Each structure stands twice: as C-alpha cells, then as structure tokens.
Amino acid sequence: MTGYSDSDWAGSYDDRKSTSGYVFYLVTNIISWCLKKQNSITLFSAEVEYIAANEVVCQLVWLRRVLNDLQQNALDPTIIFCDNMSAIAMTKNPVFHARSKHIELRYHFIRDMVSKKEIQLVFINTND
C-alpha cells in the first residue's frame, strides 16, 4: 500500500482555509481517497501539509486494520509521499519547535507513527 498527500495553502478565497487531499493505492488500484477543506486556518504552507499528512496517517491506521482483518498484515512501513520537505522534517524532529509549537496536539499523532516505523514520509516533487 502506498499513499499520497497534498494540499493547497489558503486556497479558499472566502475564508482562506486550505484544502487537503489524499489517495491510497494497493498495488495499482485506488482503495481510498478524500478531498476536503481543513477546519482551521494555517499560518504557513508547511503547517497545512503537516496537517494533511496527519489526516492521511489516521486513514492509514484504519486501512491497515482492515487489511489485518483480511489476513494481509503489513510488515514494512507504509510509504506516504508528500511534496513539502518542511512538513516531513517536522515529523522526524520533535525539537523542530519554533514552527510547530502553535499546532494543536492532535496533529502530532504523525510523529508517533513515524517513530514507531509504521509509516515513512518520502518527498515527491509537486509535478509528479
């Protein structure tokens, strides 16, 4: 299983909220996708990508449980592609605190999943 995460920063002209989306592939087939407006206004682009990636991880946990129920256990970390290096850095370094101290605690679930090696965030170019 592979996931892709992306978002726009302050894309809504009415309320300046961002839109985030993700898609999961099982081999070459799409098994889950979502596109929605985020609930909060973000201050910078890395924050919106970080929040979007966190939503991807929450969906990933559910998908892995479904696959486990179907006797398809994941042994390796699931790769999630993200196009923002700062968001990836925030998941790996909890001391990256100046940029993330204002982000609500619930969005730091992704750090725990990275440290447990359940997921691996990998950079992908926006055009790809």
N, CA, C and O atoms as a Tinker XYZ file with bonds, in Angstrom:
   512  protein
     1  N      0.850000   -1.174000    0.000000    73     2
     2  CA     0.000000    0.000000    0.000000    64     1     3
     3  C      0.897000    1.240000    0.000000    63     2     4     5
     4  O      1.924000    1.286000    0.677000    81     3
     5  N      0.487000    2.222000   -0.764000    73     3     6
     6  CA     1.211000    3.481000   -0.877000    64     5     7
     7  C      0.209000    4.622000   -0.797000    63     6     8     9
     8  O     -0.895000    4.526000   -1.333000    81     7
     9  N      0.598000    5.708000   -0.121000    73     7    10
    10  CA    -0.276000    6.862000   -0.001000    64     9    11
    11  C      0.364000    8.118000   -0.556000    63    10    12    13
    12  O      1.587000    8.250000   -0.582000    81    11
    13  N     -0.473000    9.033000   -0.996000    73    11    14
    14  CA    -0.032000   10.338000   -1.487000    64    13    15
    15  C     -0.837000   11.408000   -0.761000    63    14    16    17
    16  O     -2.047000   11.277000   -0.582000    81    15
    17  N     -0.157000   12.456000   -0.349000    73    15    18
    18  CA    -0.794000   13.541000    0.384000    64    17    19
    19  C     -0.463000   14.860000   -0.302000    63    18    20    21
    20  O      0.668000   15.074000   -0.738000    81    19
    21  N     -1.462000   15.748000   -0.397000    73    19    22
    22  CA    -1.208000   17.065000   -0.953000    64    21    23
    23  C     -2.246000   18.038000   -0.413000    63    22    24    25
    24  O     -3.303000   17.635000    0.073000    81    23
    25  N     -1.930000   19.312000   -0.505000    73    23    26
    26  CA    -2.867000   20.338000   -0.070000    64    25    27
    27  C     -2.502000   21.663000   -0.714000    63    26    28    29
    28  O     -1.401000   21.841000   -1.235000    81    27
    29  N     -3.453000   22.588000   -0.666000    73    27    30
    30  CA    -3.161000   23.949000   -1.094000    64    29    31
    31  C     -3.178000   24.823000    0.151000    63    30    32    33
    32  O     -3.817000   24.485000    1.148000    81    31
    33  N     -2.497000   25.910000    0.090000    73    31    34
    34  CA    -2.418000   26.783000    1.258000    64    33    35
    35  C     -3.339000   27.976000    1.051000    63    34    36    37
    36  O     -3.168000   28.756000    0.114000    81    35
    37  N     -4.322000   28.106000    1.943000    73    35    38
    38  CA    -5.273000   29.221000    1.941000    64    37    39
    39  C     -5.956000   29.362000    0.582000    63    38    40    41
    40  O     -6.124000   30.469000    0.072000    81    39
    41  N     -6.342000   28.237000    0.009000    73    39    42
    42  CA    -6.918000   28.233000   -1.326000    64    41    43
    43  C     -8.332000   28.768000   -1.426000    63    42    44    45
    44  O     -8.756000   29.182000   -2.505000    81    43
    45  N     -9.069000   28.770000   -0.330000    73    43    46
    46  CA   -10.440000   29.274000   -0.363000    64    45    47
    47  C    -10.415000   30.799000   -0.229000    63    46    48    49
    48  O     -9.905000   31.331000    0.756000    81    47
    49  N    -10.963000   31.489000   -1.216000    73    47    50
    50  CA   -10.956000   32.950000   -1.190000    64    49    51
    51  C    -11.930000   33.516000   -0.169000    63    50    52    53
    52  O    -11.768000   34.654000    0.272000    81    51
    53  N    -12.936000   32.742000    0.211000    73    51    54
    54  CA   -13.934000   33.227000    1.176000    64    53    55
    55  C    -13.400000   33.274000    2.595000    63    54    56    57
    56  O    -13.521000   34.294000    3.273000    81    55
    57  N    -12.807000   32.171000    3.049000    73    55    58
    58  CA   -12.367000   32.114000    4.450000    64    57    59
    59  C    -10.880000   31.799000    4.612000    63    58    60    61
    60  O    -10.410000   31.643000    5.739000    81    59
    61  N    -10.130000   31.703000    3.512000    73    59    62
    62  CA    -8.675000   31.464000    3.494000    64    61    63
    63  C     -8.289000   30.129000    4.122000    63    62    64    65
    64  O     -7.150000   29.961000    4.558000    81    63
    65  N     -9.209000   29.189000    4.172000    73    63    66
    66  CA    -8.876000   27.847000    4.654000    64    65    67
    67  C     -8.269000   27.049000    3.511000    63    66    68    69
    68  O     -8.482000   27.347000    2.336000    81    67
    69  N     -7.516000   26.040000    3.881000    73    67    70
    70  CA    -6.821000   25.209000    2.909000    64    69    71
    71  C     -7.620000   23.958000    2.590000    63    70    72    73
    72  O     -8.472000   23.536000    3.372000    81    71
    73  N     -7.339000   23.374000    1.449000    73    71    74
    74  CA    -7.947000   22.117000    1.043000    64    73    75
    75  C     -6.860000   21.059000    1.037000    63    74    76    77
    76  O     -5.766000   21.289000    0.523000    81    75
    77  N     -7.156000   19.907000    1.602000    73    75    78
    78  CA    -6.176000   18.824000    1.602000    64    77    79
    79  C     -6.810000   17.571000    1.011000    63    78    80    81
    80  O     -8.027000   17.387000    1.034000    81    79
    81  N     -5.953000   16.731000    0.490000    73    79    82
    82  CA    -6.444000   15.507000   -0.113000    64    81    83
    83  C     -5.415000   14.405000   -0.017000    63    82    84    85
    84  O     -4.227000   14.647000    0.199000    81    83
    85  N     -5.904000   13.181000   -0.183000    73    83    86
    86  CA    -5.000000   12.038000   -0.206000    64    85    87
    87  C     -5.599000   10.947000   -1.062000    63    86    88    89
    88  O     -6.791000   10.949000   -1.370000    81    87
    89  N     -4.744000   10.014000   -1.438000    73    87    90
    90  CA    -5.161000    8.827000   -2.173000    64    89    91
    91  C     -4.272000    7.670000   -1.728000    63    90    92    93
    92  O     -3.075000    7.848000   -1.506000    81    91
    93  N     -4.862000    6.492000   -1.599000    73    91    94
    94  CA    -4.117000    5.280000   -1.264000    64    93    95
    95  C     -4.253000    4.277000   -2.393000    63    94    96    97
    96  O     -5.341000    4.048000   -2.921000    81    95
    97  N     -3.137000    3.692000   -2.746000    73    95    98
    98  CA    -3.099000    2.638000   -3.754000    64    97    99
    99  C     -2.707000    1.330000   -3.090000    63    98   100   101
   100  O     -1.818000    1.294000   -2.239000    81    99
   101  N     -3.370000    0.266000   -3.483000    73    99   102
   102  CA    -2.950000   -1.084000   -3.135000    64   101   103
   103  C     -2.482000   -1.678000   -4.448000    63   102   104   105
   104  O     -3.292000   -2.006000   -5.315000    81   103
   105  N     -1.197000   -1.813000   -4.590000    73   103   106
   106  CA    -0.508000   -2.134000   -5.831000    64   105   107
   107  C     -0.830000   -1.011000   -6.832000    63   106   108   109
   108  O     -0.269000    0.077000   -6.700000    81   107
   109  N     -1.699000   -1.223000   -7.816000    73   107   110
   110  CA    -2.005000   -0.164000   -8.780000    64   109   111
   111  C     -3.452000    0.304000   -8.691000    63   110   112   113
   112  O     -3.889000    1.111000   -9.511000    81   111
   113  N     -4.196000   -0.186000   -7.714000    73   111   114
   114  CA    -5.614000    0.145000   -7.593000    64   113   115
   115  C     -5.865000    1.143000   -6.459000    63   114   116   117
   116  O     -5.323000    0.998000   -5.363000    81   115
   117  N     -6.683000    2.147000   -6.731000    73   115   118
   118  CA    -7.063000    3.107000   -5.699000    64   117   119
   119  C     -8.046000    2.427000   -4.753000    63   118   120   121
   120  O     -9.063000    1.883000   -5.183000    81   119
   121  N     -7.729000    2.464000   -3.451000    73   119   122
   122  CA    -8.629000    1.855000   -2.466000    64   121   123
   123  C     -9.268000    2.877000   -1.540000    63   122   124   125
   124  O    -10.252000    2.568000   -0.867000    81   123
   125  N     -8.720000    4.099000   -1.495000    73   123   126
   126  CA    -9.297000    5.136000   -0.645000    64   125   127
   127  C     -8.789000    6.491000   -1.118000    63   126   128   129
   128  O     -7.628000    6.635000   -1.501000    81   127
   129  N     -9.679000    7.488000   -1.085000    73   127   130
   130  CA    -9.270000    8.845000   -1.413000    64   129   131
   131  C    -10.204000    9.828000   -0.722000    63   130   132   133
   132  O    -11.329000    9.490000   -0.356000    81   131
   133  N     -9.713000   11.045000   -0.554000    73   131   134
   134  CA   -10.512000   12.075000    0.103000    64   133   135
   135  C     -9.985000   13.448000   -0.314000    63   134   136   137
   136  O     -8.786000   13.634000   -0.519000    81   135
   137  N    -10.889000   14.386000   -0.432000    73   135   138
   138  CA   -10.553000   15.774000   -0.693000    64   137   139
   139  C    -11.502000   16.619000    0.145000    63   138   140   141
   140  O    -12.719000   16.524000   -0.012000    81   139
   141  N    -10.956000   17.448000    1.036000    73   139   142
   142  CA   -11.829000   18.258000    1.876000    64   141   143
   143  C    -11.129000   19.521000    2.366000    63   142   144   145
   144  O     -9.901000   19.613000    2.392000    81   143
   145  N    -11.957000   20.489000    2.753000    73   143   146
   146  CA   -11.439000   21.733000    3.314000    64   145   147
   147  C    -11.042000   21.481000    4.768000    63   146   148   149
   148  O    -11.766000   20.821000    5.512000    81   147
   149  N     -9.889000   22.013000    5.162000    73   147   150
   150  CA    -9.448000   21.855000    6.541000    64   149   151
   151  C    -10.284000   22.727000    7.466000    63   150   152   153
   152  O    -10.848000   23.738000    7.048000    81   151
   153  N    -10.355000   22.316000    8.739000    73   151   154
   154  CA   -11.180000   23.020000    9.720000    64   153   155
   155  C    -10.557000   24.315000   10.228000    63   154   156   157
   156  O    -11.269000   25.210000   10.683000    81   155
   157  N     -9.241000   24.416000   10.153000    73   155   158
   158  CA    -8.586000   25.587000   10.735000    64   157   159
   159  C     -7.825000   26.369000    9.671000    63   158   160   161
   160  O     -7.544000   25.857000    8.587000    81   159
   161  N     -7.500000   27.599000    9.993000    73   159   162
   162  CA    -6.688000   28.433000    9.121000    64   161   163
   163  C     -5.235000   28.220000    9.512000    63   162   164   165
   164  O     -4.885000   28.277000   10.691000    81   163
   165  N     -4.396000   27.975000    8.524000    73   163   166
   166  CA    -2.987000   27.711000    8.808000    64   165   167
   167  C     -2.142000   28.939000    8.507000    63   166   168   169
   168  O     -2.509000   29.782000    7.689000    81   167
   169  N     -1.006000   29.022000    9.184000    73   167   170
   170  CA    -0.170000   30.202000    9.071000    64   169   171
   171  C      0.892000   30.094000    7.992000    63   170   172   173
   172  O      1.356000   31.115000    7.485000    81   171
   173  N      1.286000   28.884000    7.630000    73   171   174
   174  CA     2.294000   28.725000    6.593000    64   173   175
   175  C      2.087000   27.393000    5.876000    63   174   176   177
   176  O      1.383000   26.515000    6.373000    81   175
   177  N      2.704000   27.250000    4.708000    73   175   178
   178  CA     2.443000   26.092000    3.849000    64   177   179
   179  C      2.886000   24.771000    4.469000    63   178   180   181
   180  O      2.234000   23.749000    4.253000    81   179
   181  N      3.971000   24.766000    5.229000    73   179   182
   182  CA     4.419000   23.516000    5.859000    64   181   183
   183  C      3.385000   23.020000    6.864000    63   182   184   185
   184  O      3.193000   21.814000    7.021000    81   183
   185  N      2.729000   23.939000    7.535000    73   183   186
   186  CA     1.709000   23.558000    8.515000    64   185   187
   187  C      0.529000   22.874000    7.829000    63   186   188   189
   188  O      0.032000   21.859000    8.317000    81   187
   189  N      0.076000   23.422000    6.700000    73   187   190
   190  CA    -1.062000   22.819000    6.013000    64   189   191
   191  C     -0.692000   21.440000    5.479000    63   190   192   193
   192  O     -1.525000   20.534000    5.499000    81   191
   193  N      0.524000   21.263000    5.007000    73   191   194
   194  CA     0.972000   19.951000    4.527000    64   193   195
   195  C      1.108000   18.966000    5.689000    63   194   196   197
   196  O      0.791000   17.786000    5.544000    81   195
   197  N      1.575000   19.448000    6.830000    73   195   198
   198  CA     1.716000   18.613000    8.028000    64   197   199
   199  C      0.348000   18.120000    8.505000    63   198   200   201
   200  O      0.187000   16.945000    8.836000    81   199
   201  N     -0.621000   19.010000    8.539000    73   199   202
   202  CA    -1.981000   18.640000    8.949000    64   201   203
   203  C     -2.587000   17.660000    7.943000    63   202   204   205
   204  O     -3.254000   16.701000    8.333000    81   203
   205  N     -2.359000   17.897000    6.667000    73   203   206
   206  CA    -2.864000   16.977000    5.641000    64   205   207
   207  C     -2.234000   15.595000    5.787000    63   206   208   209
   208  O     -2.926000   14.581000    5.687000    81   207
   209  N     -0.935000   15.552000    6.022000    73   207   210
   210  CA    -0.252000   14.267000    6.195000    64   209   211
   211  C     -0.767000   13.544000    7.435000    63   210   212   213
   212  O     -0.862000   12.317000    7.435000    81   211
   213  N     -1.096000   14.276000    8.477000    73   211   214
   214  CA    -1.645000   13.663000    9.682000    64   213   215
   215  C     -2.992000   13.003000    9.387000    63   214   216   217
   216  O     -3.273000   11.913000    9.884000    81   215
   217  N     -3.822000   13.663000    8.580000    73   215   218
   218  CA    -5.106000   13.069000    8.201000    64   217   219
   219  C     -4.898000   11.790000    7.391000    63   218   220   221
   220  O     -5.659000   10.831000    7.524000    81   219
   221  N     -3.869000   11.785000    6.559000    73   219   222
   222  CA    -3.523000   10.586000    5.789000    64   221   223
   223  C     -3.161000    9.440000    6.733000    63   222   224   225
   224  O     -3.579000    8.300000    6.526000    81   223
   225  N     -2.395000    9.744000    7.750000    73   223   226
   226  CA    -1.977000    8.709000    8.699000    64   225   227
   227  C     -3.170000    8.138000    9.453000    63   226   228   229
   228  O     -3.226000    6.931000    9.692000    81   227
   229  N     -4.117000    8.976000    9.829000    73   227   230
   230  CA    -5.321000    8.473000   10.507000    64   229   231
   231  C     -6.073000    7.493000    9.603000    63   230   232   233
   232  O     -6.535000    6.453000   10.072000    81   231
   233  N     -6.200000    7.815000    8.317000    73   231   234
   234  CA    -6.847000    6.908000    7.375000    64   233   235
   235  C     -6.016000    5.643000    7.192000    63   234   236   237
   236  O     -6.562000    4.547000    7.063000    81   235
   237  N     -4.705000    5.798000    7.180000    73   235   238
   238  CA    -3.818000    4.653000    7.026000    64   237   239
   239  C     -3.988000    3.650000    8.161000    63   238   240   241
   240  O     -4.014000    2.442000    7.923000    81   239
   241  N     -4.103000    4.134000    9.374000    73   239   242
   242  CA    -4.296000    3.241000   10.525000    64   241   243
   243  C     -5.553000    2.403000   10.318000    63   242   244   245
   244  O     -5.543000    1.198000   10.567000    81   243
   245  N     -6.632000    3.033000    9.865000    73   243   246
   246  CA    -7.865000    2.305000    9.616000    64   245   247
   247  C     -7.689000    1.278000    8.492000    63   246   248   249
   248  O     -8.131000    0.136000    8.617000    81   247
   249  N     -7.046000    1.686000    7.402000    73   247   250
   250  CA    -6.836000    0.773000    6.277000    64   249   251
   251  C     -5.980000   -0.421000    6.675000    63   250   252   253
   252  O     -6.249000   -1.547000    6.256000    81   251
   253  N     -4.953000   -0.180000    7.481000    73   251   254
   254  CA    -4.097000   -1.294000    7.923000    64   253   255
   255  C     -4.876000   -2.264000    8.803000    63   254   256   257
   256  O     -4.646000   -3.472000    8.745000    81   255
   257  N     -5.787000   -1.756000    9.611000    73   255   258
   258  CA    -6.617000   -2.640000   10.435000    64   257   259
   259  C     -7.554000   -3.481000    9.568000    63   258   260   261
   260  O     -7.754000   -4.665000    9.837000    81   259
   261  N     -8.122000   -2.876000    8.537000    73   259   262
   262  CA    -8.972000   -3.630000    7.613000    64   261   263
   263  C     -8.160000   -4.723000    6.926000    63   262   264   265
   264  O     -8.607000   -5.866000    6.827000    81   263
   265  N     -6.968000   -4.368000    6.454000    73   263   266
   266  CA    -6.123000   -5.369000    5.797000    64   265   267
   267  C     -5.703000   -6.476000    6.760000    63   266   268   269
   268  O     -5.616000   -7.639000    6.367000    81   267
   269  N     -5.444000   -6.124000    8.014000    73   267   270
   270  CA    -5.114000   -7.155000    9.017000    64   269   271
   271  C     -6.286000   -8.102000    9.214000    63   270   272   273
   272  O     -6.092000   -9.310000    9.346000    81   271
   273  N     -7.506000   -7.563000    9.236000    73   271   274
   274  CA    -8.693000   -8.410000    9.364000    64   273   275
   275  C     -8.830000   -9.369000    8.179000    63   274   276   277
   276  O     -9.399000  -10.453000    8.308000    81   275
   277  N     -8.298000   -8.954000    7.017000    73   275   278
   278  CA    -8.336000   -9.788000    5.822000    64   277   279
   279  C     -7.078000  -10.657000    5.685000    63   278   280   281
   280  O     -6.809000  -11.213000    4.620000    81   279
   281  N     -6.318000  -10.764000    6.774000    73   279   282
   282  CA    -5.099000  -11.574000    6.828000    64   281   283
   283  C     -4.010000  -11.057000    5.895000    63   282   284   285
   284  O     -3.206000  -11.839000    5.388000    81   283
   285  N     -3.978000   -9.755000    5.665000    73   283   286
   286  CA    -2.958000   -9.128000    4.829000    64   285   287
   287  C     -2.145000   -8.170000    5.697000    63   286   288   289
   288  O     -2.286000   -6.952000    5.588000    81   287
   289  N     -1.310000   -8.718000    6.543000    73   287   290
   290  CA    -0.553000   -7.917000    7.502000    64   289   291
   291  C      0.588000   -7.160000    6.818000    63   290   292   293
   292  O      1.295000   -7.718000    5.979000    81   291
   293  N      0.758000   -5.903000    7.177000    73   291   294
   294  CA     1.839000   -5.076000    6.640000    64   293   295
   295  C      3.062000   -5.237000    7.534000    63   294   296   297
   296  O      3.010000   -4.954000    8.731000    81   295
   297  N      4.148000   -5.689000    6.949000    73   295   298
   298  CA     5.372000   -5.884000    7.720000    64   297   299
   299  C      6.289000   -4.664000    7.643000    63   298   300   301
   300  O      6.996000   -4.347000    8.600000    81   299
   301  N      6.268000   -3.996000    6.516000    73   299   302
   302  CA     7.123000   -2.834000    6.309000    64   301   303
   303  C      6.336000   -1.554000    6.554000    63   302   304   305
   304  O      5.106000   -1.558000    6.510000    81   303
   305  N      7.045000   -0.460000    6.813000    73   303   306
   306  CA     6.341000    0.819000    6.945000    64   305   307
   307  C      5.634000    1.172000    5.642000    63   306   308   309
   308  O      6.145000    0.889000    4.559000    81   307
   309  N      4.479000    1.779000    5.744000    73   307   310
   310  CA     3.758000    2.247000    4.567000    64   309   311
   311  C      4.373000    3.567000    4.135000    63   310   312   313
   312  O      4.579000    4.462000    4.954000    81   311
   313  N      4.664000    3.684000    2.855000    73   311   314
   314  CA     5.263000    4.906000    2.327000    64   313   315
   315  C      4.151000    5.886000    1.963000    63   314   316   317
   316  O      3.195000    5.548000    1.266000    81   315
   317  N      4.310000    7.099000    2.455000    73   315   318
   318  CA     3.400000    8.188000    2.122000    64   317   319
   319  C      4.231000    9.279000    1.460000    63   318   320   321
   320  O      5.197000    9.779000    2.036000    81   319
   321  N      3.847000    9.634000    0.259000    73   319   322
   322  CA     4.555000   10.663000   -0.489000    64   321   323
   323  C      3.953000   12.030000   -0.165000    63   322   324   325
   324  O      2.735000   12.205000   -0.150000    81   323
   325  N      4.837000   12.986000    0.092000    73   323   326
   326  CA     4.448000   14.346000    0.460000    64   325   327
   327  C      5.358000   15.308000   -0.301000    63   326   328   329
   328  O      6.536000   15.011000   -0.500000    81   327
   329  N      4.833000   16.452000   -0.728000    73   327   330
   330  CA     5.636000   17.374000   -1.536000    64   329   331
   331  C      6.181000   18.567000   -0.751000    63   330   332   333
   332  O      6.473000   19.609000   -1.337000    81   331
   333  N      6.321000   18.425000    0.560000    73   331   334
   334  CA     6.816000   19.537000    1.371000    64   333   335
   335  C      7.895000   19.031000    2.326000    63   334   336   337
   336  O      7.604000   18.281000    3.258000    81   335
   337  N      9.131000   19.441000    2.090000    73   335   338
   338  CA    10.267000   18.980000    2.906000    64   337   339
   339  C     10.149000   19.443000    4.363000    63   338   340   341
   340  O     10.547000   18.709000    5.268000    81   339
   341  N      9.619000   20.627000    4.605000    73   339   342
   342  CA     9.475000   21.128000    5.977000    64   341   343
   343  C      8.485000   20.287000    6.768000    63   342   344   345
   344  O      8.717000   20.007000    7.944000    81   343
   345  N      7.390000   19.880000    6.147000    73   343   346
   346  CA     6.413000   19.029000    6.830000    64   345   347
   347  C      7.031000   17.684000    7.172000    63   346   348   349
   348  O      6.793000   17.150000    8.256000    81   347
   349  N      7.819000   17.133000    6.264000    73   347   350
   350  CA     8.496000   15.866000    6.527000    64   349   351
   351  C      9.481000   16.030000    7.673000    63   350   352   353
   352  O      9.576000   15.156000    8.535000    81   351
   353  N     10.214000   17.134000    7.695000    73   351   354
   354  CA    11.180000   17.393000    8.772000    64   353   355
   355  C     10.485000   17.512000   10.124000    63   354   356   357
   356  O     11.021000   17.054000   11.133000    81   355
   357  N      9.300000   18.121000   10.159000    73   355   358
   358  CA     8.578000   18.263000   11.426000    64   357   359
   359  C      8.149000   16.913000   11.985000    63   358   360   361
   360  O      8.011000   16.775000   13.200000    81   359
   361  N      7.935000   15.913000   11.133000    73   359   362
   362  CA     7.540000   14.595000   11.634000    64   361   363
   363  C      8.716000   13.832000   12.206000    63   362   364   365
   364  O      8.534000   12.962000   13.058000    81   363
   365  N      9.918000   14.141000   11.753000    73   363   366
   366  CA    11.102000   13.405000   12.178000    64   365   367
   367  C     11.809000   14.035000   13.368000    63   366   368   369
   368  O     12.523000   13.348000   14.098000    81   367
   369  N     11.618000   15.329000   13.571000    73   367   370
   370  CA    12.354000   16.034000   14.611000    64   369   371
   371  C     11.394000   16.764000   15.537000    63   370   372   373
   372  O     10.932000   17.857000   15.208000    81   371
   373  N     11.081000   16.169000   16.708000    73   371   374
   374  CA    10.157000   16.835000   17.627000    64   373   375
   375  C     10.698000   18.142000   18.204000    63   374   376   377
   376  O      9.944000   18.909000   18.804000    81   375
   377  N     11.977000   18.401000   18.031000    73   375   378
   378  CA    12.554000   19.637000   18.531000    64   377   379
   379  C     12.345000   20.777000   17.532000    63   378   380   381
   380  O     12.671000   21.925000   17.831000    81   379
   381  N     11.813000   20.475000   16.368000    73   379   382
   382  CA    11.517000   21.456000   15.326000    64   381   383
   383  C     10.366000   22.313000   15.824000    63   382   384   385
   384  O      9.298000   22.330000   15.213000    81   383
   385  N     10.563000   22.995000   16.881000    73   383   386
   386  CA     9.514000   23.513000   17.737000    64   385   387
   387  C      9.086000   24.935000   17.412000    63   386   388   389
   388  O      7.940000   25.304000   17.672000    81   387
   389  N      9.950000   25.716000   16.869000    73   387   390
   390  CA     9.576000   27.102000   16.563000    64   389   391
   391  C      8.470000   27.165000   15.520000    63   390   392   393
   392  O      7.629000   28.062000   15.560000    81   391
   393  N      8.466000   26.224000   14.592000    73   391   394
   394  CA     7.453000   26.221000   13.544000    64   393   395
   395  C      6.216000   25.430000   13.910000    63   394   396   397
   396  O      5.184000   25.560000   13.252000    81   395
   397  N      6.299000   24.611000   14.949000    73   395   398
   398  CA     5.166000   23.715000   15.216000    64   397   399
   399  C      4.570000   23.853000   16.609000    63   398   400   401
   400  O      3.640000   23.117000   16.938000    81   399
   401  N      5.059000   24.750000   17.428000    73   399   402
   402  CA     4.545000   24.822000   18.795000    64   401   403
   403  C      3.103000   25.305000   18.860000    63   402   404   405
   404  O      2.413000   25.027000   19.841000    81   403
   405  N      2.629000   26.019000   17.849000    73   403   406
   406  CA     1.250000   26.506000   17.848000    64   405   407
   407  C      0.275000   25.502000   17.246000    63   406   408   409
   408  O     -0.937000   25.701000   17.332000    81   407
   409  N      0.776000   24.427000   16.640000    73   407   410
   410  CA    -0.096000   23.424000   16.022000    64   409   411
   411  C     -0.731000   22.592000   17.126000    63   410   412   413
   412  O     -0.054000   22.171000   18.064000    81   411
   413  N     -2.023000   22.357000   17.012000    73   411   414
   414  CA    -2.734000   21.604000   18.039000    64   413   415
   415  C     -2.125000   20.219000   18.231000    63   414   416   417
   416  O     -1.617000   19.612000   17.289000    81   415
   417  N     -2.185000   19.738000   19.451000    73   415   418
   418  CA    -1.570000   18.477000   19.827000    64   417   419
   419  C     -2.078000   17.297000   19.006000    63   418   420   421
   420  O     -1.310000   16.381000   18.710000    81   419
   421  N     -3.342000   17.301000   18.636000    73   419   422
   422  CA    -3.904000   16.163000   17.906000    64   421   423
   423  C     -3.239000   15.950000   16.556000    63   422   424   425
   424  O     -3.302000   14.852000   16.003000    81   423
   425  N     -2.604000   16.980000   16.022000    73   423   426
   426  CA    -1.939000   16.832000   14.734000    64   425   427
   427  C     -0.542000   16.230000   14.849000    63   426   428   429
   428  O      0.107000   15.997000   13.829000    81   427
   429  N     -0.070000   15.976000   16.050000    73   427   430
   430  CA     1.260000   15.395000   16.227000    64   429   431
   431  C      1.228000   13.870000   16.314000    63   430   432   433
   432  O      2.248000   13.249000   16.609000    81   431
   433  N      0.079000   13.268000   16.064000    73   431   434
   434  CA    -0.050000   11.811000   16.003000    64   433   435
   435  C      0.913000   11.229000   14.966000    63   434   436   437
   436  O      1.430000   10.125000   15.137000    81   435
   437  N      1.139000   11.964000   13.919000    73   435   438
   438  CA     2.009000   11.505000   12.843000    64   437   439
   439  C      3.432000   11.266000   13.333000    63   438   440   441
   440  O      4.098000   10.344000   12.862000    81   439
   441  N      3.904000   12.079000   14.267000    73   439   442
   442  CA     5.263000   11.889000   14.809000    64   441   443
   443  C      5.400000   10.530000   15.474000    63   442   444   445
   444  O      6.416000    9.851000   15.321000    81   443
   445  N      4.377000   10.140000   16.208000    73   443   446
   446  CA     4.389000    8.848000   16.888000    64   445   447
   447  C      4.446000    7.709000   15.877000    63   446   448   449
   448  O      5.170000    6.736000   16.080000    81   447
   449  N      3.695000    7.822000   14.801000    73   447   450
   450  CA     3.677000    6.774000   13.781000    64   449   451
   451  C      5.010000    6.682000   13.039000    63   450   452   453
   452  O      5.432000    5.589000   12.661000    81   451
   453  N      5.672000    7.814000   12.830000    73   451   454
   454  CA     6.991000    7.805000   12.195000    64   453   455
   455  C      8.008000    7.168000   13.130000    63   454   456   457
   456  O      8.836000    6.371000   12.691000    81   455
   457  N      7.954000    7.511000   14.414000    73   455   458
   458  CA     8.925000    6.947000   15.362000    64   457   459
   459  C      8.732000    5.447000   15.572000    63   458   460   461
   460  O      9.693000    4.735000   15.862000    81   459
   461  N      7.489000    4.957000   15.426000    73   459   462
   462  CA     7.212000    3.515000   15.532000    64   461   463
   463  C      7.526000    2.767000   14.233000    63   462   464   465
   464  O      7.422000    1.542000   14.170000    81   463
   465  N      7.908000    3.513000   13.210000    73   463   466
   466  CA     8.202000    2.952000   11.885000    64   465   467
   467  C      6.995000    2.280000   11.246000    63   466   468   469
   468  O      7.135000    1.309000   10.503000    81   467
   469  N      5.799000    2.809000   11.542000    73   467   470
   470  CA     4.580000    2.357000   10.892000    64   469   471
   471  C      4.448000    3.005000    9.517000    63   470   472   473
   472  O      3.897000    2.424000    8.582000    81   471
   473  N      4.972000    4.232000    9.425000    73   471   474
   474  CA     4.934000    4.949000    8.155000    64   473   475
   475  C      6.303000    5.532000    7.869000    63   474   476   477
   476  O      7.147000    5.660000    8.755000    81   475
   477  N      6.499000    5.880000    6.615000    73   475   478
   478  CA     7.697000    6.580000    6.196000    64   477   479
   479  C      7.258000    7.663000    5.227000    63   478   480   481
   480  O      6.665000    7.367000    4.189000    81   479
   481  N      7.541000    8.907000    5.557000    73   479   482
   482  CA     7.218000   10.006000    4.649000    64   481   483
   483  C      8.378000   10.212000    3.701000    63   482   484   485
   484  O      9.532000   10.302000    4.120000    81   483
   485  N      8.063000   10.285000    2.430000    73   483   486
   486  CA     9.064000   10.417000    1.378000    64   485   487
   487  C      8.708000   11.626000    0.529000    63   486   488   489
   488  O      7.541000   11.847000    0.206000    81   487
   489  N      9.719000   12.405000    0.170000    73   487   490
   490  CA     9.484000   13.583000   -0.636000    64   489   491
   491  C      9.192000   13.190000   -2.074000    63   490   492   493
   492  O      9.823000   12.289000   -2.628000    81   491
   493  N      8.230000   13.877000   -2.666000    73   491   494
   494  CA     7.930000   13.745000   -4.088000    64   493   495
   495  C      7.727000   15.137000   -4.651000    63   494   496   497
   496  O      7.117000   15.988000   -4.004000    81   495
   497  N      8.225000   15.371000   -5.831000    73   495   498
   498  CA     8.073000   16.664000   -6.472000    64   497   499
   499  C      6.596000   16.946000   -6.734000    63   498   500   501
   500  O      5.844000   16.031000   -7.073000    81   499
   501  N      6.183000   18.168000   -6.584000    73   499   502
   502  CA     4.787000   18.549000   -6.792000    64   501   503
   503  C      4.279000   18.141000   -8.172000    63   502   504   505
   504  O      3.131000   17.718000   -8.312000    81   503
   505  N      5.113000   18.264000   -9.172000    73   503   506
   506  CA     4.700000   17.922000  -10.540000    64   505   507
   507  C      4.508000   16.428000  -10.749000    63   506   508   509
   508  O      3.823000   16.013000  -11.685000    81   507
   509  N      5.105000   15.623000   -9.887000    73   507   510
   510  CA     4.966000   14.161000  -10.002000    64   509   511
   511  C      3.739000   13.673000   -9.280000    63   510   512
   512  O      3.463000   12.473000   -9.271000    81   511
